């Protein structure tokens, strides 16, 4: 029988048979989940020689939940994820029309999943617009609660927007064109520092060389500039022995094996990732910067098709494919399960099962190098053999 994953003193305590809730997802979700689960079970079994096993617990969300229990996001699902702490999900249809809670937003708020983590790396053989795509290997930590995601926005001409404009004009002499729409961008020291701390902890754990704070502090001095200042502060105060600011590392002292803390202005960072990607390793960014950078970086290594993601807080984490449900291919055993499989690898890495994570990534890399791939990659890779979702999973297992 499976046991619960616990979280004590800032660490995961993972039994050999953990219970992990999963949401298979809508559209092509069941196809890719079936393939992913097959890979996870086979790799865990192989790597641990049968000593570890996942006890998967299905929880409902999306169309399946609506059909079975009349609710797109049943409370039982939230309760199960809260109880078992770590979950994985396939893509869900975003229902059109009001009154429906978005699972992602709800989970982010209820479980305080404040870090959206997106690793971006190249797999040999995947077509990329870059000459040396293999030089990009970054893990992006994006703040997930504040900044533009806090959702404080008022429509142009609304009484709320007009009231805010009136207040700012009268109290602070701000110059705002009447009738403007208003968006508010709150960023706190607390929210920024816990995100940067998570990125530094990851860099230390994973043996990564640097953490780069990406901000637009030259223009927005107190929000984006605050992110930079607070980031350096937490590095100094909490990780003083283990980190070194780039300015000091460059003075001939060397980094002494410490994590180098850098910062870059957002626009420059986009250029840097294209021109000198190998100078960056872990990236910590406020919400909007991180959002833009994640997709741009994924495009450099060949697109979003293989991009995994995780939303992580303190003691709770939900991993997911970053693409949607691709409904026109539902039930055809056709689409690429790579994104959800790599999200699983991230999940195992987060839980400390690095051997499983590495083996999954190796298997996926091997399948791509063997050019036995699903239709999306086959149409781009010269000489490739197109295989089904399930056959791709078997090919991954063969290459572990
Ligand atoms: P989408 O489902 O990501 O599909 C767009 C296109 O991307 C597909 O037609 C397909 O391209 C390609 N694609 C997506 N997943 C693929 C896979 N696993 N393997 C190979 N190709 C893949 O985006 P959408 O059509 O805009 O959204 C459909 C539904 O998903 C909507 O209800 C949306 O709200 C929802 N959605 C959910 C999430 C989530 O749950 N995280 C994220 C995004 C969207 P080709 O047609 O070129 O083959």
CSV table of C-alpha atoms and ligand atoms in Angstrom, one decimal:
chain,number,residue,atom,x,y,z
A,1,UNK,CA,0.0,0.0,0.0
A,2,UNK,CA,1.1,3.5,-0.8
A,3,UNK,CA,2.1,6.1,1.9
A,4,UNK,CA,1.8,9.8,2.1
A,5,UNK,CA,4.7,12.1,1.1
A,6,UNK,CA,5.4,14.4,4.0
A,7,UNK,CA,7.2,17.8,4.3
A,8,UNK,CA,9.3,18.4,7.4
A,9,UNK,CA,11.7,21.2,8.2
A,10,UNK,CA,11.7,22.4,4.6
A,11,UNK,CA,12.3,19.0,3.1
A,12,UNK,CA,10.3,16.3,1.3
A,13,UNK,CA,10.1,13.0,3.1
A,14,UNK,CA,9.3,10.5,0.4
A,15,UNK,CA,8.4,6.9,1.2
A,16,UNK,CA,9.4,4.1,-1.2
A,17,UNK,CA,5.7,3.7,-2.2
A,18,UNK,CA,4.5,7.3,-2.4
A,19,UNK,CA,0.8,8.1,-3.2
A,20,UNK,CA,0.8,10.6,-6.0
A,21,UNK,CA,-2.5,12.1,-7.3
A,22,UNK,CA,-2.9,12.6,-11.0
A,23,UNK,CA,-5.3,14.4,-13.3
A,24,UNK,CA,-5.2,12.8,-16.7
A,25,UNK,CA,-6.5,15.8,-18.5
A,26,UNK,CA,-9.0,16.5,-21.3
A,27,UNK,CA,-8.7,16.0,-25.1
A,28,UNK,CA,-5.4,14.2,-25.7
A,29,UNK,CA,-4.7,14.2,-22.0
A,30,UNK,CA,-5.7,10.5,-21.5
A,31,UNK,CA,-3.4,9.5,-24.4
A,32,UNK,CA,-0.3,11.3,-23.1
A,33,UNK,CA,-1.0,10.4,-19.5
A,34,UNK,CA,-1.3,6.7,-20.3
A,35,UNK,CA,2.1,6.9,-22.1
A,36,UNK,CA,3.7,8.9,-19.4
A,37,UNK,CA,2.5,6.7,-16.6
A,38,UNK,CA,3.9,3.6,-18.5
A,39,UNK,CA,7.3,5.4,-18.7
A,40,UNK,CA,7.3,6.5,-15.0
A,41,UNK,CA,6.4,3.0,-13.7
A,42,UNK,CA,8.9,1.2,-15.9
A,43,UNK,CA,11.7,3.6,-15.1
A,44,UNK,CA,11.1,3.6,-11.3
A,45,UNK,CA,11.0,-0.2,-11.3
A,46,UNK,CA,14.1,-0.5,-13.4
A,47,UNK,CA,16.2,2.1,-11.6
A,48,UNK,CA,15.2,1.0,-8.1
A,49,UNK,CA,15.3,-2.7,-9.0
A,50,UNK,CA,11.7,-3.0,-7.8
A,51,UNK,CA,12.3,-1.4,-4.4
A,52,UNK,CA,10.2,1.7,-5.2
A,53,UNK,CA,6.8,2.1,-6.8
A,54,UNK,CA,4.3,4.9,-7.2
A,55,UNK,CA,0.8,4.4,-6.0
A,56,UNK,CA,-1.1,6.6,-8.5
A,57,UNK,CA,-4.3,8.1,-7.3
A,58,UNK,CA,-6.7,9.5,-9.9
A,59,UNK,CA,-8.4,12.7,-9.0
A,60,UNK,CA,-10.9,14.4,-11.2
A,61,UNK,CA,-10.9,17.8,-12.9
A,62,UNK,CA,-12.0,19.3,-16.2
A,63,UNK,CA,-14.5,17.6,-18.5
A,64,UNK,CA,-14.2,14.2,-16.9
A,65,UNK,CA,-15.1,15.7,-13.5
A,66,UNK,CA,-18.0,17.7,-15.0
A,67,UNK,CA,-19.4,14.6,-16.6
A,68,UNK,CA,-19.0,12.4,-13.5
A,69,UNK,CA,-19.8,14.7,-10.7
A,70,UNK,CA,-21.2,17.9,-12.3
A,71,UNK,CA,-18.3,20.1,-11.2
A,72,UNK,CA,-15.2,21.2,-13.2
A,73,UNK,CA,-13.1,21.2,-10.1
A,74,UNK,CA,-14.5,19.2,-7.2
A,75,UNK,CA,-13.4,20.0,-3.7
A,76,UNK,CA,-12.4,16.4,-3.3
A,77,UNK,CA,-9.6,17.0,-5.9
A,78,UNK,CA,-8.3,20.0,-4.0
A,79,UNK,CA,-8.4,18.0,-0.8
A,80,UNK,CA,-6.6,15.0,-2.2
A,81,UNK,CA,-3.8,17.3,-3.6
A,82,UNK,CA,-3.6,19.1,-0.3
A,83,UNK,CA,-3.4,15.8,1.6
A,84,UNK,CA,-0.8,14.1,-0.7
A,85,UNK,CA,1.2,17.4,-1.4
A,86,UNK,CA,2.6,16.5,-4.8
A,87,UNK,CA,0.5,16.0,-8.0
A,88,UNK,CA,0.9,15.8,-11.7
A,89,UNK,CA,-1.7,16.8,-14.4
A,90,UNK,CA,-2.3,16.7,-18.1
A,91,UNK,CA,-3.8,19.6,-19.9
A,92,UNK,CA,-7.4,20.8,-19.1
A,93,UNK,CA,-9.9,22.4,-21.3
A,94,UNK,CA,-10.6,26.0,-20.3
A,95,UNK,CA,-14.4,26.1,-20.4
A,96,UNK,CA,-15.7,29.2,-22.1
A,97,UNK,CA,-18.2,31.1,-20.0
A,98,UNK,CA,-18.2,32.5,-16.5
A,99,UNK,CA,-18.5,31.1,-13.0
A,100,UNK,CA,-15.9,28.3,-13.4
A,101,UNK,CA,-12.8,28.3,-11.4
A,102,UNK,CA,-9.6,27.7,-13.2
A,103,UNK,CA,-7.8,24.7,-11.7
A,104,UNK,CA,-4.4,26.3,-12.1
A,105,UNK,CA,-5.4,29.6,-10.6
A,106,UNK,CA,-7.2,27.9,-7.7
A,107,UNK,CA,-4.3,25.6,-6.9
A,108,UNK,CA,-1.8,28.4,-7.1
A,109,UNK,CA,-3.9,30.4,-4.6
A,110,UNK,CA,-5.0,27.6,-2.3
A,111,UNK,CA,-1.6,25.9,-2.0
A,112,UNK,CA,0.4,29.1,-2.4
A,113,UNK,CA,2.5,27.6,-5.2
A,114,UNK,CA,4.6,30.7,-5.6
A,115,UNK,CA,7.3,29.4,-7.9
A,116,UNK,CA,6.6,28.5,-11.5
A,117,UNK,CA,9.6,26.4,-12.6
A,118,UNK,CA,10.4,25.8,-16.2
A,119,UNK,CA,13.6,24.0,-17.2
A,120,UNK,CA,14.7,24.6,-20.8
A,121,UNK,CA,17.3,22.4,-22.4
A,122,UNK,CA,18.1,21.0,-25.8
A,123,UNK,CA,17.6,17.5,-27.0
A,124,UNK,CA,20.0,16.4,-29.7
A,125,UNK,CA,18.3,16.1,-33.1
A,126,UNK,CA,15.4,18.5,-32.4
A,127,UNK,CA,15.3,21.1,-35.1
A,128,UNK,CA,16.0,24.6,-33.7
A,129,UNK,CA,16.4,28.0,-35.2
A,130,UNK,CA,19.8,28.4,-33.4
A,131,UNK,CA,23.2,27.4,-34.6
A,132,UNK,CA,24.2,26.0,-31.2
A,133,UNK,CA,21.0,25.2,-29.3
A,134,UNK,CA,22.8,22.8,-27.0
A,135,UNK,CA,24.4,25.8,-25.3
A,136,UNK,CA,21.1,26.7,-23.7
A,137,UNK,CA,20.4,24.8,-20.5
A,138,UNK,CA,18.6,27.0,-17.9
A,139,UNK,CA,16.0,26.5,-15.2
A,140,UNK,CA,13.7,29.5,-14.9
A,141,UNK,CA,12.0,30.3,-11.6
A,142,UNK,CA,9.2,32.7,-12.1
A,143,UNK,CA,7.2,34.4,-9.3
A,144,UNK,CA,3.7,33.0,-9.6
A,145,UNK,CA,1.5,35.1,-7.3
A,146,UNK,CA,2.4,38.8,-7.5
A,147,UNK,CA,3.1,41.3,-10.2
A,148,UNK,CA,0.7,41.1,-13.1
A,149,UNK,CA,-0.7,37.8,-11.9
A,150,UNK,CA,-2.2,39.4,-8.8
A,151,UNK,CA,-5.0,40.4,-11.2
A,152,UNK,CA,-5.7,43.9,-10.0
A,153,UNK,CA,-6.9,45.6,-13.2
A,154,UNK,CA,-9.7,48.0,-14.0
A,155,UNK,CA,-11.4,48.5,-17.4
A,156,UNK,CA,-11.0,51.9,-19.1
A,157,UNK,CA,-13.9,54.2,-18.1
A,158,UNK,CA,-15.0,52.1,-15.1
A,159,UNK,CA,-15.8,53.7,-11.8
A,160,UNK,CA,-12.9,51.8,-10.2
A,161,UNK,CA,-10.3,53.0,-12.8
A,162,UNK,CA,-11.6,56.6,-12.6
A,163,UNK,CA,-11.4,56.5,-8.8
A,164,UNK,CA,-7.8,55.2,-8.8
A,165,UNK,CA,-6.9,57.9,-11.4
A,166,UNK,CA,-8.6,60.6,-9.3
A,167,UNK,CA,-6.8,59.4,-6.2
A,168,UNK,CA,-3.3,59.3,-7.8
A,169,UNK,CA,-3.8,62.6,-9.5
A,170,UNK,CA,-5.1,64.5,-6.5
A,171,UNK,CA,-2.9,62.9,-3.8
A,172,UNK,CA,0.4,62.5,-5.7
A,173,UNK,CA,0.1,64.8,-8.7
A,174,UNK,CA,0.4,61.8,-11.1
A,175,UNK,CA,-0.3,62.5,-14.8
A,176,UNK,CA,-2.7,59.9,-16.2
A,177,UNK,CA,-4.7,60.4,-19.3
A,178,UNK,CA,-8.4,60.5,-18.2
A,179,UNK,CA,-10.3,57.3,-19.2
A,180,UNK,CA,-7.2,55.1,-19.1
A,181,UNK,CA,-7.4,51.5,-18.0
A,182,UNK,CA,-5.5,50.8,-14.8
A,183,UNK,CA,-3.4,47.8,-13.8
A,184,UNK,CA,-1.6,47.5,-10.5
A,185,UNK,CA,1.7,45.7,-10.1
A,186,UNK,CA,2.4,44.9,-6.5
A,187,UNK,CA,5.7,43.2,-5.7
A,188,UNK,CA,6.7,42.5,-2.1
A,189,UNK,CA,10.0,41.8,-0.4
A,190,UNK,CA,8.6,38.7,1.1
A,191,UNK,CA,7.3,37.3,-2.2
A,192,UNK,CA,10.5,38.2,-4.1
A,193,UNK,CA,12.8,36.8,-1.5
A,194,UNK,CA,11.1,33.5,-1.1
A,195,UNK,CA,11.2,33.0,-4.9
A,196,UNK,CA,14.9,33.9,-5.1
A,197,UNK,CA,15.7,31.7,-2.1
A,198,UNK,CA,14.0,28.8,-3.8
A,199,UNK,CA,16.1,29.4,-7.0
A,200,UNK,CA,19.3,29.5,-4.9
A,201,UNK,CA,18.4,26.4,-3.0
A,202,UNK,CA,17.8,24.6,-6.3
A,203,UNK,CA,21.2,25.9,-7.7
A,204,UNK,CA,23.0,24.6,-4.7
A,205,UNK,CA,21.2,21.2,-4.8
A,206,UNK,CA,21.7,20.7,-8.5
A,207,UNK,CA,25.3,21.9,-8.6
A,208,UNK,CA,24.4,24.9,-10.9
A,209,UNK,CA,26.9,27.7,-11.2
A,210,UNK,CA,24.9,30.9,-11.1
A,211,UNK,CA,21.5,32.5,-10.4
A,212,UNK,CA,20.6,35.5,-12.5
A,213,UNK,CA,17.9,38.0,-11.3
A,214,UNK,CA,16.1,39.4,-14.3
A,215,UNK,CA,14.4,42.7,-13.8
A,216,UNK,CA,13.5,46.0,-15.4
A,217,UNK,CA,14.8,48.0,-12.4
A,218,UNK,CA,16.2,50.8,-14.6
A,219,UNK,CA,12.6,51.9,-15.3
A,220,UNK,CA,10.5,50.5,-12.5
A,221,UNK,CA,12.8,51.2,-9.6
A,222,UNK,CA,10.7,50.1,-6.7
A,223,UNK,CA,9.0,47.0,-8.0
A,224,UNK,CA,11.5,45.5,-10.4
A,225,UNK,CA,14.4,47.3,-8.8
A,226,UNK,CA,13.1,46.1,-5.5
A,227,UNK,CA,13.2,42.5,-6.8
A,228,UNK,CA,16.9,42.9,-7.7
A,229,UNK,CA,17.8,44.5,-4.3
A,230,UNK,CA,15.8,42.0,-2.3
A,231,UNK,CA,17.3,39.1,-4.3
A,232,UNK,CA,20.9,40.1,-3.6
A,233,UNK,CA,19.9,40.8,0.1
A,234,UNK,CA,18.5,37.3,0.6
A,235,UNK,CA,21.5,35.7,-1.1
A,236,UNK,CA,23.9,37.6,1.2
A,237,UNK,CA,21.9,37.1,4.4
A,238,UNK,CA,20.7,33.5,4.0
A,239,UNK,CA,23.3,32.0,1.7
A,240,UNK,CA,26.3,34.3,2.4
A,241,UNK,CA,28.8,31.4,2.6
A,242,UNK,CA,27.5,29.7,-0.5
A,243,UNK,CA,26.9,32.6,-2.9
A,244,UNK,CA,29.1,35.4,-4.3
A,245,UNK,CA,28.0,38.5,-6.3
A,246,UNK,CA,29.2,38.5,-9.8
A,247,UNK,CA,31.1,41.8,-9.2
A,248,UNK,CA,33.2,40.1,-6.5
A,249,UNK,CA,33.7,36.9,-8.4
A,250,UNK,CA,35.2,39.0,-11.2
A,251,UNK,CA,37.9,40.6,-9.1
A,252,UNK,CA,40.3,37.7,-9.4
A,253,UNK,CA,39.0,36.0,-6.2
A,254,UNK,CA,37.2,33.4,-8.3
A,255,UNK,CA,33.9,32.1,-7.2
A,256,UNK,CA,35.4,29.5,-4.9
A,257,UNK,CA,32.8,26.9,-5.9
A,258,UNK,CA,30.1,29.3,-4.8
A,259,UNK,CA,26.9,30.1,-6.7
A,260,UNK,CA,27.5,33.4,-8.6
A,261,UNK,CA,24.7,35.9,-8.2
A,262,UNK,CA,24.1,38.0,-11.3
A,263,UNK,CA,21.4,40.4,-12.4
A,264,UNK,CA,20.4,41.5,-15.9
A,265,UNK,CA,17.9,44.0,-17.2
A,266,UNK,CA,15.0,42.1,-19.0
A,267,UNK,CA,15.6,43.3,-22.5
A,268,UNK,CA,19.4,42.7,-22.3
A,269,UNK,CA,18.6,39.2,-20.9
A,270,UNK,CA,16.7,38.3,-24.1
A,271,UNK,CA,19.7,39.2,-26.2
A,272,UNK,CA,22.1,37.4,-23.8
A,273,UNK,CA,20.1,34.2,-24.0
A,274,UNK,CA,20.4,34.3,-27.8
A,275,UNK,CA,24.0,35.4,-27.9
A,276,UNK,CA,25.7,33.8,-24.9
A,277,UNK,CA,23.3,31.3,-23.5
A,278,UNK,CA,26.0,29.2,-21.8
A,279,UNK,CA,26.7,32.1,-19.3
A,280,UNK,CA,23.3,31.5,-17.6
A,281,UNK,CA,22.1,28.6,-15.5
A,282,UNK,CA,19.3,29.3,-13.0
A,283,UNK,CA,17.2,32.4,-13.7
A,284,UNK,CA,14.9,34.0,-11.1
A,285,UNK,CA,12.4,36.5,-12.4
A,286,UNK,CA,9.2,38.4,-11.4
A,287,UNK,CA,6.0,37.1,-13.0
A,288,UNK,CA,5.8,38.9,-16.4
A,289,UNK,CA,9.6,38.8,-17.2
A,290,UNK,CA,9.6,35.1,-16.4
A,291,UNK,CA,6.5,34.4,-18.5
A,292,UNK,CA,8.1,36.0,-21.6
A,293,UNK,CA,11.5,34.5,-21.1
A,294,UNK,CA,10.2,31.0,-20.6
A,295,UNK,CA,8.5,30.8,-24.0
A,296,UNK,CA,11.4,32.6,-25.8
A,297,UNK,CA,13.9,30.2,-24.3
A,298,UNK,CA,11.8,27.2,-25.2
A,299,UNK,CA,11.6,28.4,-28.8
A,300,UNK,CA,15.3,28.6,-29.0
A,301,UNK,CA,15.7,24.8,-28.3
A,302,UNK,CA,12.9,23.8,-30.7
A,303,UNK,CA,9.6,24.9,-29.3
A,304,UNK,CA,7.1,24.3,-26.6
A,305,UNK,CA,6.3,20.7,-27.5
A,306,UNK,CA,8.8,19.3,-25.1
A,307,UNK,CA,8.6,22.0,-22.4
A,308,UNK,CA,7.8,20.8,-18.9
A,309,UNK,CA,6.6,22.9,-16.0
A,310,UNK,CA,6.0,22.8,-12.2
A,311,UNK,CA,4.2,25.1,-9.8
A,312,UNK,CA,5.9,24.7,-6.4
A,313,UNK,CA,5.4,26.2,-3.0
A,314,UNK,CA,6.6,25.2,0.5
A,315,UNK,CA,5.4,21.6,0.9
A,316,UNK,CA,3.1,21.5,-2.1
A,317,UNK,CA,3.9,21.0,-5.8
A,318,UNK,CA,1.9,20.4,-9.0
A,319,UNK,CA,3.7,19.4,-12.2
A,320,UNK,CA,2.1,19.7,-15.7
A,321,UNK,CA,2.5,19.7,-19.4
A,322,UNK,CA,2.8,23.2,-20.7
A,323,UNK,CA,0.8,22.7,-23.9
A,324,UNK,CA,-3.0,22.5,-24.2
A,325,UNK,CA,-5.4,19.6,-24.8
A,326,UNK,CA,-4.9,19.5,-28.7
A,327,UNK,CA,-8.6,18.3,-28.9
A,328,UNK,CA,-8.5,17.5,-32.6
A,329,UNK,CA,-6.1,14.6,-32.0
A,330,UNK,CA,-8.0,13.2,-28.9
A,331,UNK,CA,-8.1,9.4,-28.7
A,332,UNK,CA,-5.8,8.9,-31.7
A,333,UNK,CA,-2.7,7.8,-29.8
A,334,UNK,CA,-0.9,10.4,-31.9
A,335,UNK,CA,0.5,13.4,-30.0
A,336,UNK,CA,3.8,13.8,-28.2
A,337,UNK,CA,3.7,12.9,-24.5
A,338,UNK,CA,7.2,14.5,-24.0
A,339,UNK,CA,6.0,17.5,-22.1
A,340,UNK,CA,4.2,15.5,-19.4
A,341,UNK,CA,7.0,12.9,-19.3
A,342,UNK,CA,9.6,15.6,-18.6
A,343,UNK,CA,7.2,17.2,-16.1
A,344,UNK,CA,7.4,13.9,-14.3
A,345,UNK,CA,11.2,13.9,-14.5
A,346,UNK,CA,11.0,17.4,-12.8
A,347,UNK,CA,8.7,16.0,-10.2
A,348,UNK,CA,11.0,13.1,-9.4
A,349,UNK,CA,14.0,15.5,-9.2
A,350,UNK,CA,12.0,17.7,-6.8
A,351,UNK,CA,11.3,14.7,-4.6
A,352,UNK,CA,15.0,13.7,-4.6
A,353,UNK,CA,14.6,10.7,-6.9
A,354,UNK,CA,17.4,12.1,-9.2
A,355,UNK,CA,18.2,8.6,-10.5
A,356,UNK,CA,14.7,8.3,-11.9
A,357,UNK,CA,14.7,11.9,-13.3
A,358,UNK,CA,18.0,11.4,-15.1
A,359,UNK,CA,16.9,8.0,-16.5
A,360,UNK,CA,13.7,9.4,-17.9
A,361,UNK,CA,15.5,12.3,-19.6
A,362,UNK,CA,18.2,9.9,-21.0
A,363,UNK,CA,15.4,7.7,-22.4
A,364,UNK,CA,13.7,10.6,-24.1
A,365,UNK,CA,16.9,11.9,-25.5
A,366,UNK,CA,17.7,8.4,-26.9
A,367,UNK,CA,14.3,8.1,-28.5
A,368,UNK,CA,14.8,11.4,-30.3
A,369,UNK,CA,18.3,10.5,-31.4
A,370,UNK,CA,16.9,7.2,-32.8
A,371,UNK,CA,14.5,9.4,-34.7
A,372,UNK,CA,11.5,7.3,-33.7
A,373,UNK,CA,9.2,10.2,-32.7
A,374,UNK,CA,5.6,11.3,-32.8
A,375,UNK,CA,4.2,13.2,-35.8
A,376,UNK,CA,5.1,16.7,-34.6
A,377,UNK,CA,8.8,15.9,-34.4
A,378,UNK,CA,8.7,13.5,-37.4
A,379,UNK,CA,7.5,16.3,-39.7
A,380,UNK,CA,10.5,18.3,-38.8
A,381,UNK,CA,13.2,15.7,-38.5
A,382,UNK,CA,14.6,14.4,-41.8
A,383,UNK,CA,14.6,10.6,-42.0
A,384,UNK,CA,12.5,10.2,-38.9
A,385,UNK,CA,10.0,7.4,-38.4
A,386,UNK,CA,6.6,8.5,-37.1
A,387,UNK,CA,5.4,6.5,-34.2
A,388,UNK,CA,2.3,6.6,-32.0
A,389,UNK,CA,2.2,8.1,-28.5
A,390,UNK,CA,2.3,4.7,-26.9
A,391,UNK,CA,5.1,3.4,-29.2
A,392,UNK,CA,7.1,6.6,-28.4
A,393,UNK,CA,6.8,5.7,-24.7
A,394,UNK,CA,8.1,2.2,-25.4
A,395,UNK,CA,11.0,3.7,-27.3
A,396,UNK,CA,11.8,5.9,-24.4
A,397,UNK,CA,11.8,2.9,-22.0
A,398,UNK,CA,14.2,1.0,-24.4
A,399,UNK,CA,16.6,3.9,-24.3
A,400,UNK,CA,16.7,4.4,-20.6
B,1,LIG,P1,-3.0,23.3,-27.7
B,1,LIG,O1,-3.9,22.3,-27.2
B,1,LIG,O2,-1.6,23.4,-27.1
B,1,LIG,O3,-2.8,22.9,-29.3
B,1,LIG,C1,-2.3,23.8,-30.3
B,1,LIG,C2,-1.4,23.0,-31.2
B,1,LIG,O4,-0.2,22.6,-30.6
B,1,LIG,C3,-2.0,21.6,-31.6
B,1,LIG,O5,-3.0,21.7,-32.6
B,1,LIG,C4,-0.8,20.9,-32.1
B,1,LIG,O6,-0.3,21.4,-33.3
B,1,LIG,C5,0.3,21.4,-31.0
B,1,LIG,N1,0.3,20.5,-29.9
B,1,LIG,C6,-0.2,20.7,-28.6
B,1,LIG,N2,0.0,19.7,-27.8
B,1,LIG,C7,0.8,18.8,-28.5
B,1,LIG,C8,1.3,17.5,-28.2
B,1,LIG,N3,1.2,16.9,-27.0
B,1,LIG,N4,2.0,16.9,-29.2
B,1,LIG,C9,2.1,17.4,-30.5
B,1,LIG,N5,1.6,18.6,-30.8
B,1,LIG,C10,0.9,19.3,-29.8
B,1,LIG,O7,-3.6,24.8,-27.7
B,1,LIG,P2,-5.1,25.3,-28.0
B,1,LIG,O8,-5.7,24.5,-29.2
B,1,LIG,O9,-5.0,26.7,-28.0
B,1,LIG,O10,-5.9,24.9,-26.7
B,1,LIG,C11,-6.8,23.8,-26.6
B,1,LIG,C12,-7.4,23.7,-25.2
B,1,LIG,O11,-6.3,23.5,-24.2
B,1,LIG,C13,-8.1,25.0,-24.8
B,1,LIG,O12,-9.3,24.6,-24.1
B,1,LIG,C14,-7.1,25.7,-23.9
B,1,LIG,O13,-7.7,26.5,-23.0
B,1,LIG,C15,-6.5,24.5,-23.2
B,1,LIG,N6,-5.1,24.8,-22.6
B,1,LIG,C16,-4.8,24.2,-21.5
B,1,LIG,C17,-3.6,24.3,-20.9
B,1,LIG,C18,-3.3,23.6,-19.6
B,1,LIG,O14,-4.1,22.9,-19.1
B,1,LIG,N7,-2.1,23.8,-19.0
B,1,LIG,C19,-2.6,25.1,-21.5
B,1,LIG,C20,-2.9,25.7,-22.8
B,1,LIG,C21,-4.2,25.5,-23.3
B,1,LIG,P3,-0.6,20.9,-34.8
B,1,LIG,O15,-2.0,21.2,-35.0
B,1,LIG,O16,0.3,21.8,-35.6
B,1,LIG,O17,-0.3,19.5,-34.9
